[in-house]
Amino acid sequence: MTGPVRSVSLAFAILRLLADAGPLTLSDIGRSLGLSPSSCLNLLKTLAGEGAIERAEPGKRYRLTAAWQAAALLRDNGGAAALAERARPLMLRFAQRSEAAVGLWAAVSRERMQLLAHAESDAGMRLRLADEQRQPLGGGAAGRALAAAQGVDARELARRFAPVRWQAALDFDTYAAQVREAAARGFAIDEGFAHRGVVTVAAGLAEPRPGFCLSASIVAGSRSAAEIEALGDGLRQLRDALGAGGVADAGR
């Protein structure tokens, strides 16, 4: 069998994006999915011709037609339920071994990511992630890691950074440098900027779209710098195993 047809995958990514985010402009869609204007327009024209989307005025935005708005399967974030089911045993094993609170996040719009699944160790003192919480797309270690995995440009990075409310002062230049570091080593670190007293490492998955991220959080001061790096390396390996569809060796 040959691999997936890229244009078909992108068409479904557009449909899922519109199902989650509502009407969007061509530029919005192109930036979210990393498409050039010409490629994005061709896909939109094809979907419109097939009756799946329509042009909404004013604002020249595209939206799902009424029939496709009723398609609940489009709201599964590119197979998020299946990905979360596959990730849970890996996350639990990793959480127990590392004594960290582990989360799987999905980009659900141009503005937000949402927690799909989480796992915690059975240590006496531990952090716990709140069910189905949301955070700004650019926020925390997860926001940095996802931006690094997706290779977003400076303009998109600044758009994601702008609405985030950090608990410790963080300027955009420093944030951008941290995203570049995350791209180089395969994981991002947030040391108290998003949540005081908490250190989080995260590793992003650019595929499947619209993008996912694994995170692991610990109490600040509980690990050395070398141990935090090791935690990030372990999470990156978990991410790679999940992205490859493998579970046998992850988290050992």
PDB file of C-alpha atoms in Angstrom:
ATOM      1  CA  MET A   1       0.000   0.000   0.000  1.00  0.00           C
ATOM      2  CA  THR A   2       1.128   3.548  -0.688  1.00  0.00           C
ATOM      3  CA  GLY A   3       1.070   6.281   1.931  1.00  0.00           C
ATOM      4  CA  PRO A   4      -1.821   8.700   2.570  1.00  0.00           C
ATOM      5  CA  VAL A   5      -2.682  11.212  -0.158  1.00  0.00           C
ATOM      6  CA  ARG A   6      -1.579  14.593   1.196  1.00  0.00           C
ATOM      7  CA  SER A   7      -4.291  16.639  -0.519  1.00  0.00           C
ATOM      8  CA  VAL A   8      -7.032  14.404   0.936  1.00  0.00           C
ATOM      9  CA  SER A   9      -5.511  14.615   4.425  1.00  0.00           C
ATOM     10  CA  LEU A  10      -5.306  18.402   4.143  1.00  0.00           C
ATOM     11  CA  ALA A  11      -8.904  18.639   2.961  1.00  0.00           C
ATOM     12  CA  PHE A  12     -10.065  16.759   6.046  1.00  0.00           C
ATOM     13  CA  ALA A  13      -7.809  18.939   8.213  1.00  0.00           C
ATOM     14  CA  ILE A  14      -9.601  22.016   6.835  1.00  0.00           C
ATOM     15  CA  LEU A  15     -12.999  20.479   7.552  1.00  0.00           C
ATOM     16  CA  ARG A  16     -11.997  19.636  11.132  1.00  0.00           C
ATOM     17  CA  LEU A  17     -10.537  23.098  11.648  1.00  0.00           C
ATOM     18  CA  LEU A  18     -13.766  24.766  10.506  1.00  0.00           C
ATOM     19  CA  ALA A  19     -15.803  22.382  12.667  1.00  0.00           C
ATOM     20  CA  ASP A  20     -13.791  23.380  15.755  1.00  0.00           C
ATOM     21  CA  ALA A  21     -13.129  27.075  15.122  1.00  0.00           C
ATOM     22  CA  GLY A  22     -16.115  28.240  13.060  1.00  0.00           C
ATOM     23  CA  PRO A  23     -15.851  30.546  10.016  1.00  0.00           C
ATOM     24  CA  LEU A  24     -12.258  31.478   9.071  1.00  0.00           C
ATOM     25  CA  THR A  25     -10.556  33.458   6.332  1.00  0.00           C
ATOM     26  CA  LEU A  26      -8.213  31.924   3.794  1.00  0.00           C
ATOM     27  CA  SER A  27      -5.273  33.449   5.680  1.00  0.00           C
ATOM     28  CA  ASP A  28      -6.491  32.003   8.992  1.00  0.00           C
ATOM     29  CA  ILE A  29      -6.755  28.523   7.495  1.00  0.00           C
ATOM     30  CA  GLY A  30      -3.421  28.735   5.712  1.00  0.00           C
ATOM     31  CA  ARG A  31      -1.561  29.847   8.844  1.00  0.00           C
ATOM     32  CA  SER A  32      -3.211  27.211  11.029  1.00  0.00           C
ATOM     33  CA  LEU A  33      -2.329  24.353   8.686  1.00  0.00           C
ATOM     34  CA  GLY A  34       0.944  25.652   7.256  1.00  0.00           C
ATOM     35  CA  LEU A  35      -0.385  26.016   3.706  1.00  0.00           C
ATOM     36  CA  SER A  36       0.617  28.512   1.033  1.00  0.00           C
ATOM     37  CA  PRO A  37      -2.202  30.843  -0.131  1.00  0.00           C
ATOM     38  CA  SER A  38      -2.425  29.166  -3.538  1.00  0.00           C
ATOM     39  CA  SER A  39      -2.562  25.613  -2.141  1.00  0.00           C
ATOM     40  CA  CYS A  40      -5.091  26.639   0.483  1.00  0.00           C
ATOM     41  CA  LEU A  41      -7.305  28.382  -2.078  1.00  0.00           C
ATOM     42  CA  ASN A  42      -7.292  25.342  -4.375  1.00  0.00           C
ATOM     43  CA  LEU A  43      -8.362  23.101  -1.522  1.00  0.00           C
ATOM     44  CA  LEU A  44     -11.096  25.516  -0.462  1.00  0.00           C
ATOM     45  CA  LYS A  45     -12.425  25.766  -4.011  1.00  0.00           C
ATOM     46  CA  THR A  46     -12.529  21.979  -4.265  1.00  0.00           C
ATOM     47  CA  LEU A  47     -14.356  21.603  -0.954  1.00  0.00           C
ATOM     48  CA  ALA A  48     -16.805  24.343  -1.943  1.00  0.00           C
ATOM     49  CA  GLY A  49     -17.401  22.617  -5.270  1.00  0.00           C
ATOM     50  CA  GLU A  50     -18.206  19.379  -3.455  1.00  0.00           C
ATOM     51  CA  GLY A  51     -20.708  21.183  -1.220  1.00  0.00           C
ATOM     52  CA  ALA A  52     -18.762  20.721   2.020  1.00  0.00           C
ATOM     53  CA  ILE A  53     -17.999  24.410   2.679  1.00  0.00           C
ATOM     54  CA  GLU A  54     -19.332  27.777   1.582  1.00  0.00           C
ATOM     55  CA  ARG A  55     -18.225  31.400   1.538  1.00  0.00           C
ATOM     56  CA  ALA A  56     -19.774  33.425   4.354  1.00  0.00           C
ATOM     57  CA  GLU A  57     -20.182  37.180   4.022  1.00  0.00           C
ATOM     58  CA  PRO A  58     -19.101  39.594   5.365  1.00  0.00           C
ATOM     59  CA  GLY A  59     -15.415  39.092   5.977  1.00  0.00           C
ATOM     60  CA  LYS A  60     -14.834  36.597   3.178  1.00  0.00           C
ATOM     61  CA  ARG A  61     -14.786  33.714   5.623  1.00  0.00           C
ATOM     62  CA  TYR A  62     -15.312  30.048   4.877  1.00  0.00           C
ATOM     63  CA  ARG A  63     -17.616  27.831   6.917  1.00  0.00           C
ATOM     64  CA  LEU A  64     -19.061  24.334   6.782  1.00  0.00           C
ATOM     65  CA  THR A  65     -22.374  23.952   4.979  1.00  0.00           C
ATOM     66  CA  ALA A  66     -25.337  23.008   7.162  1.00  0.00           C
ATOM     67  CA  ALA A  67     -25.119  19.323   6.225  1.00  0.00           C
ATOM     68  CA  TRP A  68     -21.429  19.101   7.124  1.00  0.00           C
ATOM     69  CA  GLN A  69     -21.889  21.051  10.358  1.00  0.00           C
ATOM     70  CA  ALA A  70     -23.943  18.085  11.556  1.00  0.00           C
ATOM     71  CA  ALA A  71     -21.026  15.684  10.978  1.00  0.00           C
ATOM     72  CA  ALA A  72     -19.952  15.058  14.573  1.00  0.00           C
ATOM     73  CA  LEU A  73     -16.969  12.937  13.483  1.00  0.00           C
ATOM     74  CA  LEU A  74     -15.244  16.095  12.261  1.00  0.00           C
ATOM     75  CA  ARG A  75     -14.984  17.242  15.853  1.00  0.00           C
ATOM     76  CA  ASP A  76     -12.649  14.405  16.811  1.00  0.00           C
ATOM     77  CA  ASN A  77      -9.572  16.606  16.272  1.00  0.00           C
ATOM     78  CA  GLY A  78      -7.947  14.457  13.620  1.00  0.00           C
ATOM     79  CA  GLY A  79      -8.451  11.148  15.458  1.00  0.00           C
ATOM     80  CA  ALA A  80      -7.860  12.602  18.919  1.00  0.00           C
ATOM     81  CA  ALA A  81      -9.918   9.936  20.688  1.00  0.00           C
ATOM     82  CA  ALA A  82      -7.932   7.109  19.123  1.00  0.00           C
ATOM     83  CA  LEU A  83      -4.641   8.889  19.819  1.00  0.00           C
ATOM     84  CA  ALA A  84      -5.604   9.468  23.458  1.00  0.00           C
ATOM     85  CA  GLU A  85      -6.593   5.825  23.896  1.00  0.00           C
ATOM     86  CA  ARG A  86      -3.255   4.701  22.489  1.00  0.00           C
ATOM     87  CA  ALA A  87      -1.361   7.243  24.605  1.00  0.00           C
ATOM     88  CA  ARG A  88      -2.900   6.463  28.006  1.00  0.00           C
ATOM     89  CA  PRO A  89      -0.870   3.326  28.865  1.00  0.00           C
ATOM     90  CA  LEU A  90       2.369   5.052  27.806  1.00  0.00           C
ATOM     91  CA  MET A  91       1.510   8.136  29.822  1.00  0.00           C
ATOM     92  CA  LEU A  92       0.636   6.139  32.941  1.00  0.00           C
ATOM     93  CA  ARG A  93       3.872   4.163  32.757  1.00  0.00           C
ATOM     94  CA  PHE A  94       5.859   7.367  32.254  1.00  0.00           C
ATOM     95  CA  ALA A  95       4.034   9.147  35.103  1.00  0.00           C
ATOM     96  CA  GLN A  96       4.751   6.307  37.526  1.00  0.00           C
ATOM     97  CA  ARG A  97       8.414   6.103  36.570  1.00  0.00           C
ATOM     98  CA  SER A  98       9.061   9.858  36.584  1.00  0.00           C
ATOM     99  CA  GLU A  99       6.625  10.839  39.393  1.00  0.00           C
ATOM    100  CA  ALA A 100       5.271  13.595  37.144  1.00  0.00           C
ATOM    101  CA  ALA A 101       1.803  14.737  36.068  1.00  0.00           C
ATOM    102  CA  VAL A 102       1.612  13.842  32.369  1.00  0.00           C
ATOM    103  CA  GLY A 103      -0.821  15.340  29.868  1.00  0.00           C
ATOM    104  CA  LEU A 104      -1.803  14.943  26.226  1.00  0.00           C
ATOM    105  CA  TRP A 105      -2.955  18.213  24.628  1.00  0.00           C
ATOM    106  CA  ALA A 106      -4.633  18.971  21.309  1.00  0.00           C
ATOM    107  CA  ALA A 107      -4.859  22.248  19.414  1.00  0.00           C
ATOM    108  CA  VAL A 108      -8.619  22.785  19.184  1.00  0.00           C
ATOM    109  CA  SER A 109      -8.624  26.217  17.513  1.00  0.00           C
ATOM    110  CA  ARG A 110      -6.312  29.017  16.459  1.00  0.00           C
ATOM    111  CA  GLU A 111      -6.446  30.301  20.032  1.00  0.00           C
ATOM    112  CA  ARG A 112      -6.583  27.306  22.380  1.00  0.00           C
ATOM    113  CA  MET A 113      -5.323  23.860  23.198  1.00  0.00           C
ATOM    114  CA  GLN A 114      -7.232  21.407  25.386  1.00  0.00           C
ATOM    115  CA  LEU A 115      -6.197  18.561  27.669  1.00  0.00           C
ATOM    116  CA  LEU A 116      -7.369  15.253  26.160  1.00  0.00           C
ATOM    117  CA  ALA A 117      -5.928  12.821  28.679  1.00  0.00           C
ATOM    118  CA  HIS A 118      -3.743  12.862  31.770  1.00  0.00           C
ATOM    119  CA  ALA A 119      -1.949  10.468  34.089  1.00  0.00           C
ATOM    120  CA  GLU A 120      -0.382  10.837  37.514  1.00  0.00           C
ATOM    121  CA  SER A 121       1.872   8.691  39.667  1.00  0.00           C
ATOM    122  CA  ASP A 122       0.760   7.204  42.964  1.00  0.00           C
ATOM    123  CA  ALA A 123       3.395   9.154  44.914  1.00  0.00           C
ATOM    124  CA  GLY A 124       2.222  10.573  48.226  1.00  0.00           C
ATOM    125  CA  MET A 125       2.863  14.170  47.099  1.00  0.00           C
ATOM    126  CA  ARG A 126       2.028  14.805  43.439  1.00  0.00           C
ATOM    127  CA  LEU A 127       0.604  17.285  40.972  1.00  0.00           C
ATOM    128  CA  ARG A 128      -2.661  16.600  39.137  1.00  0.00           C
ATOM    129  CA  LEU A 129      -3.987  18.143  35.927  1.00  0.00           C
ATOM    130  CA  ALA A 130      -7.633  19.267  35.850  1.00  0.00           C
ATOM    131  CA  ASP A 131      -9.867  17.347  33.450  1.00  0.00           C
ATOM    132  CA  GLU A 132     -10.394  18.907  30.000  1.00  0.00           C
ATOM    133  CA  GLN A 133      -8.703  22.164  30.942  1.00  0.00           C
ATOM    134  CA  ARG A 134      -7.870  24.645  28.199  1.00  0.00           C
ATOM    135  CA  GLN A 135      -4.987  27.051  27.826  1.00  0.00           C
ATOM    136  CA  PRO A 136      -3.832  29.585  25.217  1.00  0.00           C
ATOM    137  CA  LEU A 137      -2.240  27.943  22.194  1.00  0.00           C
ATOM    138  CA  GLY A 138       1.068  29.675  22.891  1.00  0.00           C
ATOM    139  CA  GLY A 139       1.071  29.137  26.648  1.00  0.00           C
ATOM    140  CA  GLY A 140       3.378  27.083  28.822  1.00  0.00           C
ATOM    141  CA  ALA A 141       5.909  24.486  27.750  1.00  0.00           C
ATOM    142  CA  ALA A 142       3.214  22.871  25.597  1.00  0.00           C
ATOM    143  CA  GLY A 143       2.739  26.053  23.561  1.00  0.00           C
ATOM    144  CA  ARG A 144       6.479  26.390  22.976  1.00  0.00           C
ATOM    145  CA  ALA A 145       6.854  22.707  22.064  1.00  0.00           C
ATOM    146  CA  LEU A 146       3.938  22.725  19.639  1.00  0.00           C
ATOM    147  CA  ALA A 147       5.209  25.880  17.915  1.00  0.00           C
ATOM    148  CA  ALA A 148       8.655  24.279  17.613  1.00  0.00           C
ATOM    149  CA  ALA A 149       7.228  21.055  16.169  1.00  0.00           C
ATOM    150  CA  GLN A 150       5.092  22.950  13.671  1.00  0.00           C
ATOM    151  CA  GLY A 151       7.927  25.290  12.655  1.00  0.00           C
ATOM    152  CA  VAL A 152       5.702  28.385  12.816  1.00  0.00           C
ATOM    153  CA  ASP A 153       7.072  31.670  11.524  1.00  0.00           C
ATOM    154  CA  ALA A 154       7.784  34.762  13.651  1.00  0.00           C
ATOM    155  CA  ARG A 155       4.453  36.393  12.838  1.00  0.00           C
ATOM    156  CA  GLU A 156       2.423  33.364  13.900  1.00  0.00           C
ATOM    157  CA  LEU A 157       4.585  32.901  16.983  1.00  0.00           C
ATOM    158  CA  ALA A 158       3.948  36.509  18.017  1.00  0.00           C
ATOM    159  CA  ARG A 159       0.198  36.012  17.487  1.00  0.00           C
ATOM    160  CA  ARG A 160       0.206  32.995  19.783  1.00  0.00           C
ATOM    161  CA  PHE A 161       2.348  34.744  22.412  1.00  0.00           C
ATOM    162  CA  ALA A 162       0.323  37.973  22.612  1.00  0.00           C
ATOM    163  CA  PRO A 163      -2.748  36.791  24.615  1.00  0.00           C
ATOM    164  CA  VAL A 164      -0.852  34.634  27.130  1.00  0.00           C
ATOM    165  CA  ARG A 165      -0.859  35.828  30.735  1.00  0.00           C
ATOM    166  CA  TRP A 166       2.393  34.676  32.303  1.00  0.00           C
ATOM    167  CA  GLN A 167       2.798  34.401  36.070  1.00  0.00           C
ATOM    168  CA  ALA A 168       6.429  35.517  35.781  1.00  0.00           C
ATOM    169  CA  ALA A 169       7.662  38.226  33.419  1.00  0.00           C
ATOM    170  CA  LEU A 170       8.568  36.875  29.972  1.00  0.00           C
ATOM    171  CA  ASP A 171       9.324  38.992  26.900  1.00  0.00           C
ATOM    172  CA  PHE A 172       8.741  37.829  23.341  1.00  0.00           C
ATOM    173  CA  ASP A 173      12.422  37.668  22.366  1.00  0.00           C
ATOM    174  CA  THR A 174      13.145  35.307  25.249  1.00  0.00           C
ATOM    175  CA  TYR A 175      10.064  33.247  24.403  1.00  0.00           C
ATOM    176  CA  ALA A 176      11.107  32.984  20.749  1.00  0.00           C
ATOM    177  CA  ALA A 177      14.598  31.883  21.795  1.00  0.00           C
ATOM    178  CA  GLN A 178      13.050  29.190  24.006  1.00  0.00           C
ATOM    179  CA  VAL A 179      10.996  27.941  21.047  1.00  0.00           C
ATOM    180  CA  ARG A 180      14.188  27.695  18.961  1.00  0.00           C
ATOM    181  CA  GLU A 181      15.861  25.764  21.776  1.00  0.00           C
ATOM    182  CA  ALA A 182      12.876  23.429  21.901  1.00  0.00           C
ATOM    183  CA  ALA A 183      13.150  22.797  18.164  1.00  0.00           C
ATOM    184  CA  ALA A 184      16.837  21.943  18.532  1.00  0.00           C
ATOM    185  CA  ARG A 185      16.545  19.502  21.448  1.00  0.00           C
ATOM    186  CA  GLY A 186      13.081  18.077  20.842  1.00  0.00           C
ATOM    187  CA  PHE A 187      11.340  19.367  23.972  1.00  0.00           C
ATOM    188  CA  ALA A 188      10.512  22.659  25.694  1.00  0.00           C
ATOM    189  CA  ILE A 189      10.886  23.675  29.340  1.00  0.00           C
ATOM    190  CA  ASP A 190       8.808  26.155  31.338  1.00  0.00           C
ATOM    191  CA  GLU A 191      10.276  26.947  34.741  1.00  0.00           C
ATOM    192  CA  GLY A 192       7.629  28.875  36.630  1.00  0.00           C
ATOM    193  CA  PHE A 193       6.569  31.258  33.847  1.00  0.00           C
ATOM    194  CA  ALA A 194       3.176  29.629  33.264  1.00  0.00           C
ATOM    195  CA  HIS A 195       2.566  28.472  36.835  1.00  0.00           C
ATOM    196  CA  ARG A 196       4.647  29.579  39.799  1.00  0.00           C
ATOM    197  CA  GLY A 197       6.214  26.672  41.619  1.00  0.00           C
ATOM    198  CA  VAL A 198       5.819  24.280  38.698  1.00  0.00           C
ATOM    199  CA  VAL A 199       8.330  23.084  36.096  1.00  0.00           C
ATOM    200  CA  THR A 200       6.894  21.565  32.924  1.00  0.00           C
ATOM    201  CA  VAL A 201       8.595  19.897  29.984  1.00  0.00           C
ATOM    202  CA  ALA A 202       6.720  19.248  26.739  1.00  0.00           C
ATOM    203  CA  ALA A 203       7.231  17.602  23.357  1.00  0.00           C
ATOM    204  CA  GLY A 204       5.041  18.482  20.374  1.00  0.00           C
ATOM    205  CA  LEU A 205       3.597  16.365  17.569  1.00  0.00           C
ATOM    206  CA  ALA A 206       3.037  18.331  14.355  1.00  0.00           C
ATOM    207  CA  GLU A 207       1.236  15.289  12.890  1.00  0.00           C
ATOM    208  CA  PRO A 208      -1.507  14.290  12.920  1.00  0.00           C
ATOM    209  CA  ARG A 209      -3.024  17.705  12.398  1.00  0.00           C
ATOM    210  CA  PRO A 210      -4.095  20.018  13.950  1.00  0.00           C
ATOM    211  CA  GLY A 211      -1.230  19.258  16.357  1.00  0.00           C
ATOM    212  CA  PHE A 212      -0.804  17.529  19.702  1.00  0.00           C
ATOM    213  CA  CYS A 213       1.590  17.826  22.623  1.00  0.00           C
ATOM    214  CA  LEU A 214       2.745  15.725  25.568  1.00  0.00           C
ATOM    215  CA  SER A 215       3.677  17.438  28.833  1.00  0.00           C
ATOM    216  CA  ALA A 216       5.138  16.383  32.178  1.00  0.00           C
ATOM    217  CA  SER A 217       4.932  18.643  35.246  1.00  0.00           C
ATOM    218  CA  ILE A 218       6.819  18.493  38.545  1.00  0.00           C
ATOM    219  CA  VAL A 219       7.173  20.688  41.618  1.00  0.00           C
ATOM    220  CA  ALA A 220       9.843  23.357  41.162  1.00  0.00           C
ATOM    221  CA  GLY A 221      13.028  22.634  43.085  1.00  0.00           C
ATOM    222  CA  SER A 222      12.363  18.892  43.287  1.00  0.00           C
ATOM    223  CA  ARG A 223      14.808  17.982  40.484  1.00  0.00           C
ATOM    224  CA  SER A 224      18.250  19.113  39.408  1.00  0.00           C
ATOM    225  CA  ALA A 225      18.852  20.698  36.000  1.00  0.00           C
ATOM    226  CA  ALA A 226      20.268  17.381  34.762  1.00  0.00           C
ATOM    227  CA  GLU A 227      17.180  15.521  35.999  1.00  0.00           C
ATOM    228  CA  ILE A 228      14.884  17.992  34.221  1.00  0.00           C
ATOM    229  CA  GLU A 229      16.842  17.437  31.001  1.00  0.00           C
ATOM    230  CA  ALA A 230      16.484  13.685  31.489  1.00  0.00           C
ATOM    231  CA  LEU A 231      12.747  14.125  32.033  1.00  0.00           C
ATOM    232  CA  GLY A 232      12.557  16.027  28.744  1.00  0.00           C
ATOM    233  CA  ASP A 233      14.540  13.338  26.921  1.00  0.00           C
ATOM    234  CA  GLY A 234      12.213  10.679  28.261  1.00  0.00           C
ATOM    235  CA  LEU A 235       9.142  12.626  27.193  1.00  0.00           C
ATOM    236  CA  ARG A 236      10.615  13.130  23.713  1.00  0.00           C
ATOM    237  CA  GLN A 237      11.101   9.368  23.432  1.00  0.00           C
ATOM    238  CA  LEU A 238       7.516   8.808  24.532  1.00  0.00           C
ATOM    239  CA  ARG A 239       6.401  11.329  21.902  1.00  0.00           C
ATOM    240  CA  ASP A 240       8.394   9.524  19.210  1.00  0.00           C
ATOM    241  CA  ALA A 241       6.931   6.158  20.191  1.00  0.00           C
ATOM    242  CA  LEU A 242       3.412   7.572  20.143  1.00  0.00           C
ATOM    243  CA  GLY A 243       3.969   9.281  16.797  1.00  0.00           C
ATOM    244  CA  ALA A 244       5.287   6.041  15.316  1.00  0.00           C
ATOM    245  CA  GLY A 245       2.300   4.128  16.656  1.00  0.00           C
ATOM    246  CA  GLY A 246       4.435   1.971  18.934  1.00  0.00           C
ATOM    247  CA  VAL A 247       3.807   1.198  22.588  1.00  0.00           C
ATOM    248  CA  ALA A 248       6.003  -1.816  23.333  1.00  0.00           C
ATOM    249  CA  ASP A 249       9.200  -0.014  24.295  1.00  0.00           C
ATOM    250  CA  ALA A 250       7.947   3.401  25.400  1.00  0.00           C
ATOM    251  CA  GLY A 251       8.418   4.411  29.011  1.00  0.00           C
ATOM    252  CA  ARG A 252      10.514   1.412  30.051  1.00  0.00           C
TER     253      ARG A 252
END
